[in-house]
Amino acid sequence: MKELKAFTESELQILKETLEKASGLLFPDDATRFGALKFHFYSTAKANEYHFQIFWGPHKIFSRKHIQGANKDELLRDLQLALKKSANSIVRAAVQYCEDRLNDFLQIELQPLLNKHGLDLLQLDIRVRQSKKKLPAGSNGGWPVWCLLMAWTDEFGEFQEFVHKIVFDVQRRQFNISAADIVKQFINYRNSLL
């Protein structure tokens, strides 16, 4: 297979808009934390047969093989239809990748900051989980609401829990996750318990 530069920037933008509309998800513009959306188009050994893939960062969220088309307009229309038909699997793949990246955020950004403040002594159990609460349609960019859960046993042997809601900021097209803000809120919460 050979990768082709088959589409112009405006055509790739059309595919991105179709992807977002079909899936109901607004993809973050934060390429450093989540990676960028990349569209790959390959030719095969057979004439007029192609493969198309969409990656979000290193994770493949869509793949379509054996696409046949005589011209670029036909290919673009067929890909738009394929994206609409595969919306549910795209959503599942994107949500899973996003949750994995949020959990990576805990290890890469949050845990070292907690250690810096001496909070590693609490033996925190930290996880990202989807909230059961739903937000009104369109208010979270189509994404589920995730919660950062921090649980520990305090000095008196009592179970304690801190929850930080992670939502998608539609205007800024990014998730509201700042390690410094989370640690500050956690310290304030823990101090309020003492």
mmCIF file of N, CA and C in Angstrom, residues 128-175:
data_model
loop_
_atom_site.group_PDB
_atom_site.id
_atom_site.type_symbol
_atom_site.label_atom_id
_atom_site.label_comp_id
_atom_site.label_asym_id
_atom_site.label_seq_id
_atom_site.Cartn_x
_atom_site.Cartn_y
_atom_site.Cartn_z
ATOM 1 N N VAL A 128 -9.833 7.714 36.730
ATOM 2 C CA VAL A 128 -10.797 8.484 35.943
ATOM 3 C C VAL A 128 -11.917 7.527 35.575
ATOM 4 N N ARG A 129 -13.149 7.943 35.841
ATOM 5 C CA ARG A 129 -14.315 7.125 35.523
ATOM 6 C C ARG A 129 -15.384 8.010 34.900
ATOM 7 N N GLN A 130 -16.227 7.385 34.085
ATOM 8 C CA GLN A 130 -17.343 8.132 33.512
ATOM 9 C C GLN A 130 -18.396 8.355 34.583
ATOM 10 N N SER A 131 -18.904 9.566 34.632
ATOM 11 C CA SER A 131 -19.966 9.908 35.560
ATOM 12 C C SER A 131 -21.290 9.356 35.046
ATOM 13 N N LYS A 132 -22.164 9.030 35.964
ATOM 14 C CA LYS A 132 -23.493 8.568 35.572
ATOM 15 C C LYS A 132 -24.408 9.741 35.247
ATOM 16 N N LYS A 133 -24.008 10.933 35.691
ATOM 17 C CA LYS A 133 -24.790 12.125 35.391
ATOM 18 C C LYS A 133 -24.573 12.536 33.949
ATOM 19 N N LYS A 134 -25.632 12.891 33.299
ATOM 20 C CA LYS A 134 -25.574 13.376 31.916
ATOM 21 C C LYS A 134 -25.780 14.886 31.920
ATOM 22 N N LEU A 135 -25.084 15.547 31.041
ATOM 23 C CA LEU A 135 -25.282 16.978 30.854
ATOM 24 C C LEU A 135 -26.254 17.191 29.698
ATOM 25 N N PRO A 136 -26.871 18.360 29.624
ATOM 26 C CA PRO A 136 -27.758 18.631 28.492
ATOM 27 C C PRO A 136 -27.020 18.446 27.163
ATOM 28 N N ALA A 137 -27.727 17.977 26.169
ATOM 29 C CA ALA A 137 -27.131 17.708 24.856
ATOM 30 C C ALA A 137 -26.411 18.946 24.327
ATOM 31 N N GLY A 138 -25.222 18.738 23.802
ATOM 32 C CA GLY A 138 -24.438 19.822 23.222
ATOM 33 C C GLY A 138 -23.617 20.620 24.202
ATOM 34 N N SER A 139 -23.836 20.439 25.509
ATOM 35 C CA SER A 139 -23.110 21.257 26.467
ATOM 36 C C SER A 139 -21.721 20.709 26.789
ATOM 37 N N ASN A 140 -21.452 19.482 26.423
ATOM 38 C CA ASN A 140 -20.157 18.891 26.733
ATOM 39 C C ASN A 140 -19.456 18.409 25.464
ATOM 40 N N GLY A 141 -19.815 18.966 24.341
ATOM 41 C CA GLY A 141 -19.191 18.586 23.090
ATOM 42 C C GLY A 141 -19.459 17.144 22.700
ATOM 43 N N GLY A 142 -20.518 16.540 23.264
ATOM 44 C CA GLY A 142 -20.862 15.155 22.973
ATOM 45 C C GLY A 142 -20.130 14.145 23.834
ATOM 46 N N TRP A 143 -19.152 14.595 24.598
ATOM 47 C CA TRP A 143 -18.346 13.695 25.425
ATOM 48 C C TRP A 143 -19.069 13.340 26.709
ATOM 49 N N PRO A 144 -18.803 12.151 27.249
ATOM 50 C CA PRO A 144 -19.338 11.845 28.572
ATOM 51 C C PRO A 144 -18.650 12.747 29.600
ATOM 52 N N VAL A 145 -19.248 12.866 30.752
ATOM 53 C CA VAL A 145 -18.607 13.594 31.841
ATOM 54 C C VAL A 145 -17.757 12.580 32.589
ATOM 55 N N TRP A 146 -16.493 12.899 32.715
ATOM 56 C CA TRP A 146 -15.606 12.037 33.485
ATOM 57 C C TRP A 146 -15.380 12.663 34.850
ATOM 58 N N CYS A 147 -15.098 11.808 35.819
ATOM 59 C CA CYS A 147 -14.766 12.257 37.163
ATOM 60 C C CYS A 147 -13.406 11.705 37.540
ATOM 61 N N LEU A 148 -12.615 12.545 38.130
ATOM 62 C CA LEU A 148 -11.356 12.131 38.702
ATOM 63 C C LEU A 148 -11.654 11.770 40.149
ATOM 64 N N LEU A 149 -11.471 10.508 40.499
ATOM 65 C CA LEU A 149 -11.748 10.035 41.861
ATOM 66 C C LEU A 149 -10.440 9.825 42.594
ATOM 67 N N MET A 150 -10.343 10.401 43.766
ATOM 68 C CA MET A 150 -9.177 10.200 44.625
ATOM 69 C C MET A 150 -9.695 9.678 45.955
ATOM 70 N N ALA A 151 -9.303 8.468 46.299
ATOM 71 C CA ALA A 151 -9.777 7.849 47.541
ATOM 72 C C ALA A 151 -8.574 7.485 48.404
ATOM 73 N N TRP A 152 -8.769 7.585 49.716
ATOM 74 C CA TRP A 152 -7.707 7.241 50.651
ATOM 75 C C TRP A 152 -8.304 6.984 52.024
ATOM 76 N N THR A 153 -7.499 6.384 52.873
ATOM 77 C CA THR A 153 -7.876 6.183 54.271
ATOM 78 C C THR A 153 -7.097 7.212 55.079
ATOM 79 N N ASP A 154 -7.824 8.028 55.861
ATOM 80 C CA ASP A 154 -7.155 9.113 56.586
ATOM 81 C C ASP A 154 -6.435 8.609 57.838
ATOM 82 N N GLU A 155 -5.886 9.542 58.585
ATOM 83 C CA GLU A 155 -5.104 9.218 59.783
ATOM 84 C C GLU A 155 -5.927 8.514 60.853
ATOM 85 N N PHE A 156 -7.241 8.659 60.786
ATOM 86 C CA PHE A 156 -8.126 8.058 61.782
ATOM 87 C C PHE A 156 -8.737 6.750 61.290
ATOM 88 N N GLY A 157 -8.275 6.273 60.137
ATOM 89 C CA GLY A 157 -8.761 5.013 59.591
ATOM 90 C C GLY A 157 -10.082 5.129 58.862
ATOM 91 N N GLU A 158 -10.507 6.350 58.557
ATOM 92 C CA GLU A 158 -11.776 6.538 57.860
ATOM 93 C C GLU A 158 -11.550 6.727 56.366
ATOM 94 N N PHE A 159 -12.450 6.157 55.579
ATOM 95 C CA PHE A 159 -12.388 6.269 54.123
ATOM 96 C C PHE A 159 -12.775 7.688 53.713
ATOM 97 N N GLN A 160 -11.972 8.297 52.839
ATOM 98 C CA GLN A 160 -12.249 9.639 52.333
ATOM 99 C C GLN A 160 -12.219 9.598 50.809
ATOM 100 N N GLU A 161 -12.932 10.546 50.212
ATOM 101 C CA GLU A 161 -13.027 10.562 48.761
ATOM 102 C C GLU A 161 -13.119 12.003 48.260
ATOM 103 N N PHE A 162 -12.381 12.280 47.196
ATOM 104 C CA PHE A 162 -12.414 13.579 46.538
ATOM 105 C C PHE A 162 -12.791 13.330 45.088
ATOM 106 N N VAL A 163 -13.739 14.111 44.565
ATOM 107 C CA VAL A 163 -14.201 13.946 43.189
ATOM 108 C C VAL A 163 -14.031 15.282 42.463
ATOM 109 N N HIS A 164 -13.397 15.224 41.310
ATOM 110 C CA HIS A 164 -13.237 16.403 40.456
ATOM 111 C C HIS A 164 -13.866 16.092 39.103
ATOM 112 N N LYS A 165 -14.831 16.890 38.694
ATOM 113 C CA LYS A 165 -15.528 16.669 37.424
ATOM 114 C C LYS A 165 -14.668 17.197 36.271
ATOM 115 N N ILE A 166 -14.534 16.366 35.241
ATOM 116 C CA ILE A 166 -13.798 16.745 34.036
ATOM 117 C C ILE A 166 -14.811 16.907 32.908
ATOM 118 N N VAL A 167 -14.967 18.130 32.441
ATOM 119 C CA VAL A 167 -15.911 18.395 31.360
ATOM 120 C C VAL A 167 -15.168 19.020 30.184
ATOM 121 N N PHE A 168 -15.811 18.986 29.054
ATOM 122 C CA PHE A 168 -15.248 19.533 27.824
ATOM 123 C C PHE A 168 -15.725 20.968 27.661
ATOM 124 N N ASP A 169 -14.788 21.889 27.496
ATOM 125 C CA ASP A 169 -15.106 23.292 27.266
ATOM 126 C C ASP A 169 -15.333 23.481 25.764
ATOM 127 N N VAL A 170 -16.586 23.658 25.380
ATOM 128 C CA VAL A 170 -16.955 23.723 23.967
ATOM 129 C C VAL A 170 -16.320 24.935 23.286
ATOM 130 N N GLN A 171 -16.290 26.095 23.950
ATOM 131 C CA GLN A 171 -15.735 27.297 23.334
ATOM 132 C C GLN A 171 -14.235 27.154 23.072
ATOM 133 N N ARG A 172 -13.512 26.615 24.024
ATOM 134 C CA ARG A 172 -12.058 26.465 23.882
ATOM 135 C C ARG A 172 -11.661 25.143 23.230
ATOM 136 N N ARG A 173 -12.635 24.238 23.048
ATOM 137 C CA ARG A 173 -12.417 22.914 22.453
ATOM 138 C C ARG A 173 -11.302 22.151 23.166
ATOM 139 N N GLN A 174 -11.459 22.058 24.489
ATOM 140 C CA GLN A 174 -10.514 21.278 25.273
ATOM 141 C C GLN A 174 -11.152 20.865 26.590
ATOM 142 N N PHE A 175 -10.564 19.856 27.227
ATOM 143 C CA PHE A 175 -11.051 19.408 28.530
ATOM 144 C C PHE A 175 -10.475 20.308 29.613
#
